[in-house]
Amino acid sequence: MLYKSLSSFPVFEVERDYDKCIVCGCCVQQCTFDATYYLPYAKKVITDEHKCVGCKRCEAMCPTGAIKVRAVTNEFKHNAYWDARTIRDIYKQADQGGVILTGGGNDRRFRVYWDHLLIDACQVTNPSIDPLREPMELRTFLGRKPDALEVEYNEKGEPELKTKIAPNLVAEIPVIFAPMSYGALNLNMHKAMAAAADAMGTYWNTGEGSLHRDLYKYGHCTIVQVASGRFGVSAEYLKVAAAAEIKIGQGAKPGIGGHLPGEKVDEEISKTRMIPVGTDALSPAPHHDIYSIEDLRQLIYAIKEATNYEKPVSVKIAAVHNVAAIASGIARAGADIIVLDGFRGGTGASPAIVRDYVGIPVEIAVAVVDQRLREEGIRNWVSIIAAGGIRNSADVIKAIALGADAVYIGTSALLAVGCTLCHKCYTGRCAWGITTNDPHIAKRLNPDIAAERLINLLKGWAHEMKEMLGLMGINAIESLKGNRLRLRAIGLTKEEMDILGVLPAGEGI
Amino acid sequence: MEPLVIDAKGMHYRELNQIIRDKVAEGYRHFILHNVNGQRYIGAGIMEDVFIEIHGVAGNDLGVFMKRGTIIVYDDAQDGVGNTMEGTKIVVHGMAGDVCGYGMRGGKLHILRDIGYRTGIHMKTYKDMVPVIIVGGKAGDFFGEYMAGGILILLNLWDDDDRPIVGSYLGTGMHGGVMYIRGEVDPHNLGKEVGIKELDEKDFLLLKKLLKEYCEDFKDYGLSVDEIMKSPFTKLVPVSTRPYGKIYAY
Ligand code: SF4
Ligand code: SF4
Ligand code: SF4
């Protein structure tokens, strides 16, 4: 039989212009995938393209612009059904057996509902507002809101609020850094997100790998996660945070657990997760104390008891077909915030088959959950955070118009600090120093510069969101919430529009 | 300070726990609770060195997230005893329910009689923090599932029914820690990530030390370490610390 190894067909071409190359060796040193090396007898730097993952680190760092990294586009005879990735995956599994791993988010060609939704604007009858001249409110409160407000008059005849308001998070911009664990990311990235969230008056989320001691000072802007592995979960961890989040599922891999390989559990991660150095950190698929909504309620209230009812408790689930009914159960279980994580959401490591074919888009999940909770009259019990593939401020505006209160950004935050979406996060060799805990490579991510870039991103989005609110004639993000009349669909079927609760473009009210 | 005595009869758990939290803040450390009848979350998240005595049946998630101190239940306890606990010792003079010691990272659970399903799931060891669960009776299925560290001891002291000493799926996904079971285990019930080992000198010393403390906690029941140690134990350890390391293609 003809043996055909996967490595016979590289995915990327690394073109090096030897007229420009000064043989400085920078690209050799920067390539963390050992693809590039110096060939002494030829006095040349060359790349073994079979090893190249297309991270573009060498291209970015070459001082003379000698390198171009390009995806090989015509590697096999054109075939609209058996595409190159499918062919390679079969080769790979025939070579090695086993589950194909990937990182990042679903990149398959499913319909992107964001791109079929257009935002409405005011003309003549309802004047738009100029955000440069008029106050524009992005402040968002996350947590339970009362069913009604009761006011009492004191002896002096002044009104006083009698209703006890449940604890809420206050975000100055409805954009929060998504849960990404220390382990999947390194401490530099956690520091950057914490500092950026603090500076912008918003929040960041630890993910399930606990909170490093050095970051306890950011507790007031930190959402801490409690996942099935319970890594580093302690009374102190819950008390130091602004809110706690029970992680049930992740959009990139609904219904399956996590697995941080032992090689990645170094001294610092071991200290933070409170597990021995070098052991696998396994997160079981379910929490084994949660097999029902009643059990979920029990953990929600365990956290509330442990934190003296002073902090909102969030529950994060992957967006799946039955998400509306599940969310209703979660709201009734006592959660204050529900996070819906759509199938475009990223991951440090997931079986590719799960990342690519399980779950539903967050656009749909937000619309159906908001609708269901409204119909049941309990929408005010919880805030909804939309997560999983939020790419720009228009996606944020659309998510909020569909019924979300705020969004999480993960992939966008990684992009802001240099990620090129090579999807090799699971190797722990991220050339951009983001999803690696190799101390040498992690130094490539300077936490101060990274924080600055995250702040810039949020500032840019905040300006844009204010512009968009203004053109809709709205002066507070609160008024956009669930305001689906400000969206119109283009190129969607009747059923899709019904599920999203939007009218077709061109149809007036 | 004097112990604080609370009559929990008819009290909602929120009220009871609020009193305990407030009083801990005032400086009380010793609590005696009477007429407890299933109130949940007693001790939840307390970080101070408290001593809580419970008369009656303790409800779910007793001692959840607790950092230190001691709880004694003079009756049975329901599910989730010692959930995600960091360092408390809980002594139960009766049975305990399902999912006890889930994600427990330190401290001790001493249960006099039987325990339910899913005991000690994902217990972990970290440095000098080694969680220990000792069960005097029998245990249900999934004992030590996903166990990542710590010590589980099952004694079968009473053998008062015809159930096996432990249920099925024993130690499924186990990747750390050790279990000692007094008696034989049907290999059919073992998870495939677990192996049976001979006990050595060190094991006996460890068992002796842990059982001494256990017997002292239950001294009214006439337990003797030497008597208990006369029967043979089965030691179970994980086959690999990386049970799922080989299923991926890169
Ligand atoms: S970094 Fe650029 S100039 Fe330096 S060796 Fe590589 S290709 Fe040549
Ligand atoms: S640095 Fe990245 S793009 Fe450049 S050769 Fe190495 S793997 Fe390929
Ligand atoms: S984080 Fe790093 S490894 Fe992951 S996709 Fe981005 S550049 Fe690649």
CSV table of N, CA and C and ligand atoms in Angstrom, one decimal, chain A residues 414 418-425 430-432 434-435, ligand 3:
chain,number,residue,atom,x,y,z
A,414,LEU,N,-8.1,38.4,22.6
A,414,LEU,CA,-6.8,37.7,22.2
A,414,LEU,C,-6.3,38.4,21.0
A,418,GLY,N,-2.5,40.3,19.9
A,418,GLY,CA,-1.6,39.8,18.9
A,418,GLY,C,-1.9,38.4,18.3
A,419,CYS,N,-2.9,37.7,18.8
A,419,CYS,CA,-3.3,36.4,18.3
A,419,CYS,C,-3.6,36.5,16.8
A,420,THR,N,-3.1,35.5,16.1
A,420,THR,CA,-3.4,35.5,14.6
A,420,THR,C,-4.4,34.3,14.3
A,421,LEU,N,-5.0,33.8,15.2
A,421,LEU,CA,-6.0,32.7,15.0
A,421,LEU,C,-5.4,31.5,14.3
A,422,CYS,N,-4.3,31.1,14.7
A,422,CYS,CA,-3.7,29.9,14.1
A,422,CYS,C,-4.3,28.6,14.7
A,423,HIS,N,-5.1,28.8,15.8
A,423,HIS,CA,-5.8,27.7,16.4
A,423,HIS,C,-4.9,26.6,17.0
A,424,LYS,N,-3.7,27.0,17.4
A,424,LYS,CA,-2.8,25.9,17.9
A,424,LYS,C,-2.6,26.1,19.4
A,425,CYS,N,-3.6,26.8,20.1
A,425,CYS,CA,-3.5,27.0,21.5
A,425,CYS,C,-3.3,25.8,22.3
A,430,CYS,N,2.1,28.8,21.8
A,430,CYS,CA,1.6,30.0,21.1
A,430,CYS,C,2.8,31.0,20.9
A,431,ALA,N,3.1,31.3,19.6
A,431,ALA,CA,4.2,32.1,19.3
A,431,ALA,C,4.0,33.5,19.7
A,432,TRP,N,2.8,33.9,20.0
A,432,TRP,CA,2.5,35.3,20.4
A,432,TRP,C,2.5,35.4,21.9
A,434,ILE,N,0.6,34.1,24.2
A,434,ILE,CA,-0.7,34.2,24.9
A,434,ILE,C,-1.1,32.9,25.5
A,435,THR,N,-1.3,31.9,24.7
A,435,THR,CA,-1.7,30.6,25.3
A,435,THR,C,-0.6,29.7,25.5
C,3,SF4,S1,-3.8,32.4,21.0
C,3,SF4,FE1,-1.8,31.9,20.1
C,3,SF4,S2,-2.0,29.7,19.6
C,3,SF4,FE2,-4.1,30.4,20.0
C,3,SF4,S3,-4.9,31.0,18.0
C,3,SF4,FE3,-4.0,32.9,18.9
C,3,SF4,S4,-1.9,33.0,18.1
C,3,SF4,FE4,-2.6,30.9,17.8
